[in-house]
Coordinates of C-alpha atoms in Angstrom, one line a residue:
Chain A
X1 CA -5.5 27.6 43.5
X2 CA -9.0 28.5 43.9
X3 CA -9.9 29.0 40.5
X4 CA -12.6 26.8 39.3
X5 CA -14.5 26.7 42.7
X6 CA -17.6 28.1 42.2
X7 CA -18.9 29.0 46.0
X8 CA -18.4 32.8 45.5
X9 CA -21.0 34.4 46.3
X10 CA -22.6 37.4 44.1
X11 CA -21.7 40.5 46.0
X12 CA -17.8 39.4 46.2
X13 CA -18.6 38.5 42.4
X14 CA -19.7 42.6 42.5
X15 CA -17.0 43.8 45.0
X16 CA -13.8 42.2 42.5
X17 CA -15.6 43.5 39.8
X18 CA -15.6 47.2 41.1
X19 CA -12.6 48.2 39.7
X20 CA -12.9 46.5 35.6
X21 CA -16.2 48.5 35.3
X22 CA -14.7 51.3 36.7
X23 CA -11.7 51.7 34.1
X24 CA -14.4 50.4 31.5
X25 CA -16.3 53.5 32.6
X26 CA -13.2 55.7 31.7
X27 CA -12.3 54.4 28.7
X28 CA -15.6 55.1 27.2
X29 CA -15.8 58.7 28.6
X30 CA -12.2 59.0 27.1
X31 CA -14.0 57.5 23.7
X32 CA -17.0 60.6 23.8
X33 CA -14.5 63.2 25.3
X34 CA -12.4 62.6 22.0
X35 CA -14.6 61.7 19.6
X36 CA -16.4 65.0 20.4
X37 CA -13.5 67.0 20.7
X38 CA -12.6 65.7 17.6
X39 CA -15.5 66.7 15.5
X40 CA -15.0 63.5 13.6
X41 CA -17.9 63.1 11.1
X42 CA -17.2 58.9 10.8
X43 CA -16.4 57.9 14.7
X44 CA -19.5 57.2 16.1
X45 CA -19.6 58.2 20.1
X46 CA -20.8 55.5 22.5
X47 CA -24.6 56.5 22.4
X48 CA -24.5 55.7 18.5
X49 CA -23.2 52.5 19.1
X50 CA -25.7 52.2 21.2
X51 CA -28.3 53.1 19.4
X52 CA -27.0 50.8 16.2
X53 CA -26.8 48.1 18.5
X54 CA -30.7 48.9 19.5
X55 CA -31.8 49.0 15.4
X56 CA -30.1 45.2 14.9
X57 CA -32.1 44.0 17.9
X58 CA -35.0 45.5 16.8
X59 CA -35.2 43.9 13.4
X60 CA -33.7 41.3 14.5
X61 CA -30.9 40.6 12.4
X62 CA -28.7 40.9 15.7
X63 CA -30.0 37.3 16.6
X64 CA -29.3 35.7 13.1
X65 CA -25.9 36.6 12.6
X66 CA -25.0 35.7 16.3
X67 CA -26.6 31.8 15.6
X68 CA -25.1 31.5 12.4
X69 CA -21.5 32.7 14.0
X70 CA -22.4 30.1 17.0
X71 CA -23.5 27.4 14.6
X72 CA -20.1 27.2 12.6
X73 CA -18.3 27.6 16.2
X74 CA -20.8 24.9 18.1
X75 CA -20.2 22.1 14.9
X76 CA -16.0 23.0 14.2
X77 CA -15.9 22.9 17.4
X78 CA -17.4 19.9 18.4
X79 CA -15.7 18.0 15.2
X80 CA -12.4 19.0 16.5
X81 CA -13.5 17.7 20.2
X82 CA -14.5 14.1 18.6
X83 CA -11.1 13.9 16.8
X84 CA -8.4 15.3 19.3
X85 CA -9.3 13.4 22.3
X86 CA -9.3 10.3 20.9
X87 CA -6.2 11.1 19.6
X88 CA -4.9 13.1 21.7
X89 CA -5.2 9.8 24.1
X90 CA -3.7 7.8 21.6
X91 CA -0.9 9.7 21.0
X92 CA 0.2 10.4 24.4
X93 CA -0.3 6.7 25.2
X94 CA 1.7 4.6 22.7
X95 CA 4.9 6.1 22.1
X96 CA 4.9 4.8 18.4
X97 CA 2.0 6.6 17.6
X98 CA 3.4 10.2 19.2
X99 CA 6.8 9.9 17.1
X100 CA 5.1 9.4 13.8
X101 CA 2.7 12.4 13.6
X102 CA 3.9 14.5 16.0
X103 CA 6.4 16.4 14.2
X104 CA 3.7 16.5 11.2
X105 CA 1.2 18.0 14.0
X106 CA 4.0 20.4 14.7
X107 CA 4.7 21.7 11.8
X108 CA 1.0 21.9 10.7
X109 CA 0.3 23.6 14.0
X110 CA 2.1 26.8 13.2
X111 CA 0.5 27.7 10.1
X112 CA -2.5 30.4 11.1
X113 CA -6.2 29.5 10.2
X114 CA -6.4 32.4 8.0
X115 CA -3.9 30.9 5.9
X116 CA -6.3 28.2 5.0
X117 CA -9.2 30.3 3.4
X118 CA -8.1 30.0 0.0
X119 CA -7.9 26.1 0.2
X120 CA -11.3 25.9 2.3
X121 CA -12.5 27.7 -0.7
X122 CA -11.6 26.0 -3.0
X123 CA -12.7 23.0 -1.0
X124 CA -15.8 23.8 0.0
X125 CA -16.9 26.8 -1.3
X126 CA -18.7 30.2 0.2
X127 CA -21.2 28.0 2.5
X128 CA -21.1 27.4 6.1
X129 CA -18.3 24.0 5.4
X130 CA -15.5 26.6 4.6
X131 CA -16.1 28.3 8.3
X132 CA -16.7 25.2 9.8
X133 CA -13.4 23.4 8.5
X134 CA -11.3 26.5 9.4
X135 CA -12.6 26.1 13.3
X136 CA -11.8 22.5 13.0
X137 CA -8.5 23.4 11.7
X138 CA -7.7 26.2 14.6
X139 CA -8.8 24.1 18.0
X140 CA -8.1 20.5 17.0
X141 CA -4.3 21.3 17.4
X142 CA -4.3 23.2 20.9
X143 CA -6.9 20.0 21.9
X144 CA -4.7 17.2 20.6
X145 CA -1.6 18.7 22.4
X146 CA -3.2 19.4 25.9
X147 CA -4.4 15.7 25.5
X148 CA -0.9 14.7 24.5
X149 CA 0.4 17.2 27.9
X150 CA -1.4 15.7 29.8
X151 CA -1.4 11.7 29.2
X152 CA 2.5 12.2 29.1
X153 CA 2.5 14.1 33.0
X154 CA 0.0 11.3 34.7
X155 CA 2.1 10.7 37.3
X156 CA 4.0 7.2 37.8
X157 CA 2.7 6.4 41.4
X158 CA -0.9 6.2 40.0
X159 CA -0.1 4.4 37.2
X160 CA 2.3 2.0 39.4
X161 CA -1.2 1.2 41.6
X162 CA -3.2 0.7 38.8
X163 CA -0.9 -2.0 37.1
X164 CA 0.1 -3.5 41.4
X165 CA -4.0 -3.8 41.7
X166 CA -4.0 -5.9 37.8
X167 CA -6.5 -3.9 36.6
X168 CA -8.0 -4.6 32.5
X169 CA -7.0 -2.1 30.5
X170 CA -10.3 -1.1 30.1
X171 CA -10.3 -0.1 34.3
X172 CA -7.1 1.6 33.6
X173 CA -8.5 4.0 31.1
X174 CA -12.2 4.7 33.1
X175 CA -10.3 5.0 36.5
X176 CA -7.3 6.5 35.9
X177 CA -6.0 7.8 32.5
X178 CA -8.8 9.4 31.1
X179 CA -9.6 11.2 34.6
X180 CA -6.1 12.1 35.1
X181 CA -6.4 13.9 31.7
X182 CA -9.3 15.2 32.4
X183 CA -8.3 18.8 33.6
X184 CA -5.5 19.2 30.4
X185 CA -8.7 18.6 28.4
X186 CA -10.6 20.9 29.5
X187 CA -8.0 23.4 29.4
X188 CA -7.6 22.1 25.7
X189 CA -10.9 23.0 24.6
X190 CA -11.0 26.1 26.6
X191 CA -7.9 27.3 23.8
X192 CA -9.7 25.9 21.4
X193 CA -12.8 27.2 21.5
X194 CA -11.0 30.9 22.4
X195 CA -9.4 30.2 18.9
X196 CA -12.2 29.2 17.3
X197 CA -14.4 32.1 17.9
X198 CA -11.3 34.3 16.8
X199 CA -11.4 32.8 13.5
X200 CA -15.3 32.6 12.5
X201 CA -15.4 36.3 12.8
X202 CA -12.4 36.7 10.4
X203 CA -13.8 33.7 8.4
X204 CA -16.9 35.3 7.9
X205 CA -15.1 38.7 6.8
X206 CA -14.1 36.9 3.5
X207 CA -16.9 34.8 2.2
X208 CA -20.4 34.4 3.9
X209 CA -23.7 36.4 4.2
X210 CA -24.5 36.0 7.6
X211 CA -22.3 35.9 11.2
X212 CA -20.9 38.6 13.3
X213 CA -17.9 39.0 10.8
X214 CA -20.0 39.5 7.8
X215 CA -21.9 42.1 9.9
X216 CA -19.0 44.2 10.1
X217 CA -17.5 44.0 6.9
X218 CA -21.1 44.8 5.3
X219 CA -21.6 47.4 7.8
X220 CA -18.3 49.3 6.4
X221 CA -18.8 48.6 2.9
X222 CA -23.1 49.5 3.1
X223 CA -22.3 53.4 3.7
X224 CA -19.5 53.3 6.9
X225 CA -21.8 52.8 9.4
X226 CA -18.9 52.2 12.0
X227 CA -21.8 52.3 14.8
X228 CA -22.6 48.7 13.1
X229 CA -19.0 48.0 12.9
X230 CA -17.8 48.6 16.7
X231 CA -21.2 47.4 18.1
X232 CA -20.3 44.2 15.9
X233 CA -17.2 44.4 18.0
X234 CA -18.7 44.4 21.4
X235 CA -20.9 41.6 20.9
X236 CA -18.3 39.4 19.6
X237 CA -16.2 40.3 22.4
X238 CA -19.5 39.5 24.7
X239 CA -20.0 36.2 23.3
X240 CA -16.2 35.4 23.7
X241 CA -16.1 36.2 27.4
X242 CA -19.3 33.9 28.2
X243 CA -17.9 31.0 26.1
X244 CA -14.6 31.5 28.4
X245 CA -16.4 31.6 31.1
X246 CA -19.1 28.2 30.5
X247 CA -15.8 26.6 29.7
X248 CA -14.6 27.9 32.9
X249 CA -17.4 26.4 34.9
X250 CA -16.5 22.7 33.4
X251 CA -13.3 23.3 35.3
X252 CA -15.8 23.6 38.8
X253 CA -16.4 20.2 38.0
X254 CA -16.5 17.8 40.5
X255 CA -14.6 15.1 37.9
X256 CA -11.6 17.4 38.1
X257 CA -11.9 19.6 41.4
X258 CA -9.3 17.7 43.0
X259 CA -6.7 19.5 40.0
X260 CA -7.4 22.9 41.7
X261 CA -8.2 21.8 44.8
X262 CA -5.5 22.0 48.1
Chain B
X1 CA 7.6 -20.5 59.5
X2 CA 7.5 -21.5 55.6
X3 CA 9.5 -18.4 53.4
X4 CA 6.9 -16.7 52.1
X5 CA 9.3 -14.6 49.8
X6 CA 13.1 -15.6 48.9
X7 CA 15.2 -12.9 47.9
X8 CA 18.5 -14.1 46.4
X9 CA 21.3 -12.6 45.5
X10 CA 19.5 -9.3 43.6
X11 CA 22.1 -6.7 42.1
X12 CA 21.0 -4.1 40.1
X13 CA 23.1 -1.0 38.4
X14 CA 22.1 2.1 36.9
X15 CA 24.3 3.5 34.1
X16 CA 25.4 7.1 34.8
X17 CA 27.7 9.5 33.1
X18 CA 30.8 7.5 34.8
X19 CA 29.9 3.9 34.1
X20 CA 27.5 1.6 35.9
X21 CA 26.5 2.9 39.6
X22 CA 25.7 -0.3 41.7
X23 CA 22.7 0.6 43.8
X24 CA 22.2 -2.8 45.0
X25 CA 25.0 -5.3 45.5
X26 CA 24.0 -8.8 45.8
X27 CA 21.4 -9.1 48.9
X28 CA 19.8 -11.9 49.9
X29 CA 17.0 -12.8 52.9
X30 CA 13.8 -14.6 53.2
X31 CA 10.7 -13.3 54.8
X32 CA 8.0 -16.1 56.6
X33 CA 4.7 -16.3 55.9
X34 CA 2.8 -13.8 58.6
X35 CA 6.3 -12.3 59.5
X36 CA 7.4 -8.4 59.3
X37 CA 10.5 -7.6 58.2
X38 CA 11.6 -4.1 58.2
X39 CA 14.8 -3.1 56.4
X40 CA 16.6 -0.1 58.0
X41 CA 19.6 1.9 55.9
X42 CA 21.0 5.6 55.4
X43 CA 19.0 7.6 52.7
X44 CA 19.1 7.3 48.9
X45 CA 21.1 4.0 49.1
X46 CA 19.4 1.4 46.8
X47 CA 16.4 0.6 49.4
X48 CA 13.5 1.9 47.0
X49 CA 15.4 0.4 43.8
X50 CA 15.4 -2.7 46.3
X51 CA 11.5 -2.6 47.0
X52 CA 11.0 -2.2 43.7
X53 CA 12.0 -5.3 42.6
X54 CA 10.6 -7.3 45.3
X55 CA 7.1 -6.2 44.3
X56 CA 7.9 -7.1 40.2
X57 CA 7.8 -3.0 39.1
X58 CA 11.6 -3.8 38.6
X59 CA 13.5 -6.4 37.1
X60 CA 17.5 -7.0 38.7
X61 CA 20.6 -7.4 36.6
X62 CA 21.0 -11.0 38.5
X63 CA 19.4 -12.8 41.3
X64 CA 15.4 -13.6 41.6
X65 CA 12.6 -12.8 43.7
X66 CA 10.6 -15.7 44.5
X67 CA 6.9 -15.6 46.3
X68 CA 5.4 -19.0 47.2
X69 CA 8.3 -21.0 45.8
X70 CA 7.6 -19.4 41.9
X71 CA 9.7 -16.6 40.7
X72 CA 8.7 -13.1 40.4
X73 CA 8.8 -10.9 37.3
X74 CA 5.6 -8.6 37.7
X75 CA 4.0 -7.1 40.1
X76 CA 0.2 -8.6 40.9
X77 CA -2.5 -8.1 43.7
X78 CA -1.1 -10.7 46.0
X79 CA 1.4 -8.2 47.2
X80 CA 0.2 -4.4 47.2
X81 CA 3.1 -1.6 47.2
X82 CA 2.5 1.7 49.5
X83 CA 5.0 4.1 49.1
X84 CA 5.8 7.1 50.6
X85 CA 4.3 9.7 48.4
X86 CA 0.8 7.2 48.5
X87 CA -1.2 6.8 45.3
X88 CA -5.0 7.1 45.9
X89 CA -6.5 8.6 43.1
X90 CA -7.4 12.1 43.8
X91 CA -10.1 12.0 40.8
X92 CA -12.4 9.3 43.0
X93 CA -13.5 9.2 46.1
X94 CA -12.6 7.3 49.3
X95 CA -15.5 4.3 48.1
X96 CA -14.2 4.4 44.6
X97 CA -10.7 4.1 45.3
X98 CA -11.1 1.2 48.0
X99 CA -13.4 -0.6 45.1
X100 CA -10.6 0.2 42.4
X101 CA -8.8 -3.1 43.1
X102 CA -12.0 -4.8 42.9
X103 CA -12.5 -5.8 39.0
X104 CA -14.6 -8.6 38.0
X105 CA -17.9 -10.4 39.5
X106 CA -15.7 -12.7 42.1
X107 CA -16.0 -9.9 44.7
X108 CA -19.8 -10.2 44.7
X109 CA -20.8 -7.0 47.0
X110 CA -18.4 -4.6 46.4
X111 CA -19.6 -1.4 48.2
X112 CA -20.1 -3.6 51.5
X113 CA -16.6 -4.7 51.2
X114 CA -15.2 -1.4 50.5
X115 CA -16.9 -0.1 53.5
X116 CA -16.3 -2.8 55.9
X117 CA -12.4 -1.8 55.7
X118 CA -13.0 1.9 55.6
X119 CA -14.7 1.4 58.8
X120 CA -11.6 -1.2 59.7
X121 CA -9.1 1.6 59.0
X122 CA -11.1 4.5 61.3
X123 CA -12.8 5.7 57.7
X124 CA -16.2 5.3 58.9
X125 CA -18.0 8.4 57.7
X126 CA -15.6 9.3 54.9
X127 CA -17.0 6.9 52.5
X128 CA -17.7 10.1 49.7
X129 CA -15.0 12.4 50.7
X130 CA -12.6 13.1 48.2
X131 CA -8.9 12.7 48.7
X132 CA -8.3 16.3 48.9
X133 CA -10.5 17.0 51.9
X134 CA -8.8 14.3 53.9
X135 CA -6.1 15.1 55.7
X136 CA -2.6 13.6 55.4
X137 CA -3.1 10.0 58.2
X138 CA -6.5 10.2 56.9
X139 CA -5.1 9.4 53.1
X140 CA -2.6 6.6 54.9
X141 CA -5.8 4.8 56.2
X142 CA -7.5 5.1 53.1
X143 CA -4.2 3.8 51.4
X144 CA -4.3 1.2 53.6
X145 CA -7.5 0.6 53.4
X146 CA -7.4 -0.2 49.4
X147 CA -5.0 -2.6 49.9
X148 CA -6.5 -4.8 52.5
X149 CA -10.1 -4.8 50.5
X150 CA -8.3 -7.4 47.5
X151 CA -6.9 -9.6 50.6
X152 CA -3.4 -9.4 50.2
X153 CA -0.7 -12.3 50.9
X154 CA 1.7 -9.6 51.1
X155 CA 2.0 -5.8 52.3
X156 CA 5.5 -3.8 50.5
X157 CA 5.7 -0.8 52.7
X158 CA 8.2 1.8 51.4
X159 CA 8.6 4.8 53.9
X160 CA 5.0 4.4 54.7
X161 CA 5.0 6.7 56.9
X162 CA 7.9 8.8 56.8
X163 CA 6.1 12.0 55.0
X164 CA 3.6 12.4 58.3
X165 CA 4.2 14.4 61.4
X166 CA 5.8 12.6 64.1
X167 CA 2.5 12.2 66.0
X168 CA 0.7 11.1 63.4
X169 CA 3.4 8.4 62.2
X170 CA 3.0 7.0 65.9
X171 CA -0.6 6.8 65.5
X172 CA -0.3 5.0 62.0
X173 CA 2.3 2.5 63.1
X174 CA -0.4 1.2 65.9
X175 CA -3.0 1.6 63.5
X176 CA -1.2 -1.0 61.4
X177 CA -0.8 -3.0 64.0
X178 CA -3.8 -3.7 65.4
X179 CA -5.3 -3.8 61.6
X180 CA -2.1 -6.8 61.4
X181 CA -3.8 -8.2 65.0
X182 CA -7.1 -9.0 63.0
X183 CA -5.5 -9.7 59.6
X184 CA -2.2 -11.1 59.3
X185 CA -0.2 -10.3 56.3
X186 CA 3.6 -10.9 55.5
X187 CA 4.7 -7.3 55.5
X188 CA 8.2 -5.8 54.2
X189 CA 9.0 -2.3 55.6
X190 CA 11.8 0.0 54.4
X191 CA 12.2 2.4 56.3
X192 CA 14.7 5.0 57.5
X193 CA 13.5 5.3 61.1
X194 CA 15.0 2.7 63.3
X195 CA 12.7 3.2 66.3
X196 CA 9.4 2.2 63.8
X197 CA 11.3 -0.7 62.7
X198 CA 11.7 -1.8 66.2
X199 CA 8.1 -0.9 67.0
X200 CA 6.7 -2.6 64.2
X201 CA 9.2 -5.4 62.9
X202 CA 10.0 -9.3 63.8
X203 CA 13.3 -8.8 62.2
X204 CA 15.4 -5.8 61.4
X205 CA 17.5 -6.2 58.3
X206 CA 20.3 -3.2 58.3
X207 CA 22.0 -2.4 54.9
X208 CA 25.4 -0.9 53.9
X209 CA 25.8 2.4 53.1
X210 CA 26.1 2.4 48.8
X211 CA 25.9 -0.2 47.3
X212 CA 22.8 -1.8 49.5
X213 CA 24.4 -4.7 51.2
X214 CA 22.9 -6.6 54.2
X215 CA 25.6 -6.0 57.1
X216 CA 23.3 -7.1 60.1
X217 CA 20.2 -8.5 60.9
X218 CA 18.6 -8.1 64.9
X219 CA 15.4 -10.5 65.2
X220 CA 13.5 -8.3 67.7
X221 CA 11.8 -10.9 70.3
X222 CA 10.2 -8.4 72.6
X223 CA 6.4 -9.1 73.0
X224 CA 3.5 -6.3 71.5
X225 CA 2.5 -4.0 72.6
X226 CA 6.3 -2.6 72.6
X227 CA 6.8 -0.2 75.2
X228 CA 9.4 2.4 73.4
X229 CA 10.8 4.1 76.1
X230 CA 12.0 0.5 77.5
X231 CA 15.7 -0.3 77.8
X232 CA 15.2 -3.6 75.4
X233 CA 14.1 -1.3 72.9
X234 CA 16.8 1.8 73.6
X235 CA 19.9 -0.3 73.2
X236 CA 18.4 -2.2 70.3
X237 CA 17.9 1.2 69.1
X238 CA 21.5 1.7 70.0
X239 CA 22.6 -1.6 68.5
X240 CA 21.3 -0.6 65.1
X241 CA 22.2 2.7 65.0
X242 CA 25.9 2.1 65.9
X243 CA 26.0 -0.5 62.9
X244 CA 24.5 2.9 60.4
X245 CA 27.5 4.7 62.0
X246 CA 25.6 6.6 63.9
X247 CA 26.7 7.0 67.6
X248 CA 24.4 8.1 70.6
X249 CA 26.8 8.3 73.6

């Protein structure tokens, strides 16, 4: 596999690129075309999300909401980080440990984020806590069963050479669990943080007065500006793709290039 | 020669849908200190399962493995197991993974060690490649090399070299023993190719078809280097192959 490797060099970067921008292209002439065609009086075309998008960044609200939808992401996120791998680790290690909680895990697992607002509500109320539990709630399961994935697939032969060589267990986990895990983690976190930008923005639809979500929602309900609304869109969907792809560049790692290496 | 390692009457079963499956049916032999033994027999017939529980990842139904006159239960660094598959860590480094075995202060300098038997094993150079760049007799060495740098008593080779191309298997096999020429180590090899137990061995133990049994044993007296292509070593080759069945006329 050669994802990961990050030797490309920027015009191949441009060459494989070609083709997305072009269909990106069409689809927003197909957008005007109808739009226009249309004579719709509440579709904004492409140049008035534009220009929306230009009125945020020129008062700069554009920049508050996008921190405080990072903020809640950044801290959920990094709560659910310090709490699945550890136990994630644990779990996939002593057997115990996984048949205790992980049918509770499963069953809580399936239940979506959204489904939580009403108790994170009532838990925590309209601040930034309620957002920043639901993100915990969404990517600590994905994290804590990679984890799990991946300390139950270390393969025997390196575990055989680490107990043949009489190794302390503290050797064991330094040299050879945690970096055998290493690459599940990271695609662990990758789910997770996908996930937990999904829910902020859906999050901030219901309660806050500040984030990407509450821009849209406020945009629709202060006098259908649905240039605010789709330009809200875009950025989101921005933000999501360079998350993806920093959490793509931790796979380029050299502590886990061997995974996608050969 | 004083036995380095007694192996006495070791049977071992695994349960399958039918009942117990005897893999290993009572086998017995001692290996002298400094001596190579290679065990020859027909695929999938108990010889892993056997290896196994020489080097303590295994424990028999009955019998005992004894090392140094006291029994054997787990495995430890006095004898290192390389198998066929090989287990260097791909996460570290050719350094790293020669300094794994190395825990503790007793070692003093560790790197210089590590090095010393990188450059022993033809490594010289490689010291920070990962495993992945190295090709597969490159990985051997390295293998190899890991194991010598915690000075073991004892060597458990399992199909060492039985997933490399038939050149480079040839090129291992002297490898090993010229590394053997300038540090002697008891060494049990199972393998599966007669002529590199021949090549290699001071004894070749031949066992049954399943369950393992020991139906011959050839002590091979001809001087290193061996010469293949020699007729001592053609109708020894002959010898043990007609007693696996297989005939070459």
């Amino acid at each position: 596999m050669a994802r990961g490797r990050i030797t490309a060099v920027r015009p191949v970067v441009v060459k494989k690129a070609w083709p997305s921008l072009m269909v990106a292209a069409l689809l927003i002439a197909l957008w005007w075309i109808l739009v226009v065609e249309s004579h719709s009086v509440i579709f904004p075309t492409p140049w008035q999300v534009l220009t929306g998008m230009w009125e945020l960044v020129k008062d700069g609200s554009i920049w508050d909401h996008i921190g405080a939808s990072l903020f809640r992401v950044g801290t959920g996120f990094a709560l659910a980080v310090a709490f699945a791998i550890p136990l994630g680790l644990w779990m996939g290690w002593v057997q115990g440990a996984y048949a205790t909680l992980n049918p509770i895990f499963q069953m809580l697992r399936p239940i979506s984020p959204i489904a939580w607002i009403p108790l994170a509500i009532l838990w925590f109320g309209v601040g930034n806590q309620s957002p920043i539990f639901l993100i915990f709630i969404s990517s600590v399961f994905p994290m804590i069963v990679q984890t799990i994935a991946g300390v139950h697939t270390i393969e025997r032969r390196y575990l055989r050479a680490a107990e043949n060589f009489g190794v302390s267990r503290y050797t064991l986990f330094k040299q050879v669990v945690i970096p055998a895990v290493l690459p599940h983690i990271i695609v662990g976190m990758r789910i997770g943080l996908g996930v937990a930008w999904l829910v902020v923005v859906a999050a901030e639809m219901i309660a806050l007065r500040s984030g990407l979500g509450y821009l849209i929602i406020d945009s629709r309900n202060a006098g259908n500006r649905y240039d605010l609304v789709i330009a809200g869109m875009i950025i989101i969907g921005l933000i999501g793709l360079m998350l993806d792809r920093a959490m793509r560049l931790l796979e380029g790692h050299k502590l886990v290039r061997w995974r996608y290496a050969r | 020669m004083p036995a380095k390692i007694i192996v006495k009457d070791i049977r071992k079963s695994y349960t399958s849908d039918r009942g117990p499956l005897p893999v290993v049916a009572g086998v017995s032999f001692e290996i002298g200190d400094g001596e190579l033994v290679a065990v020859v027999g027909p695929s999938g017939c108990g010889k892993s399962t056997l290896m196994s529980i020489i080097a303590g990842f295994d424990r028999p139904d009955s019998g005992s493995v004894s090392i140094d006159g006291a029994e054997r239960t787990k495995p430890s660094k006095k004898g290192i197991l390389i198998s066929q598959h090989g287990s260097v860590f791909p996460w570290l480094n050719v350094q790293q993974n020669l300094m794994f075995g190395l825990n503790g202060h007793t070692h003093g300098d560790k790197e210089g060690l590590a090095d010393h038997y990188a450059a022993m094993v033809g490594l010289k150079g490689f010291e920070t490649n990962y495993p992945h760049e190295l090709s597969g007799g490159m990985l051997k060495r390295a293998e190899l090399a890991r194991a010598l740098v915690v000075k073991p008593e004892i060597l458990y080779m399992d199909e060492p070299f039985s997933a490399l191309d038939a050149l480079m298997n040839l090129r291992m096999r002297n490898e090993l023993l010229r590394v053997l020429g300038e540090e002697r180590h008891t060494v049990l090899l199972i393998t599966h190719d007669v002529e590199e137990a021949i090549h290699l061995a001071d004894r070749v133990l031949v066992l049954s078809a399943c369950p393992a049994r020991i139906q011959a044993t050839f002590e091979v007296s001809i001087p290193h280097p061996r010469k293949l292509s020699s007729p001592e070593v053609q109708n020894l080759r002959e010898a043990i192959l007609r007693e696996l069945g297989v005939y070459t006329e």
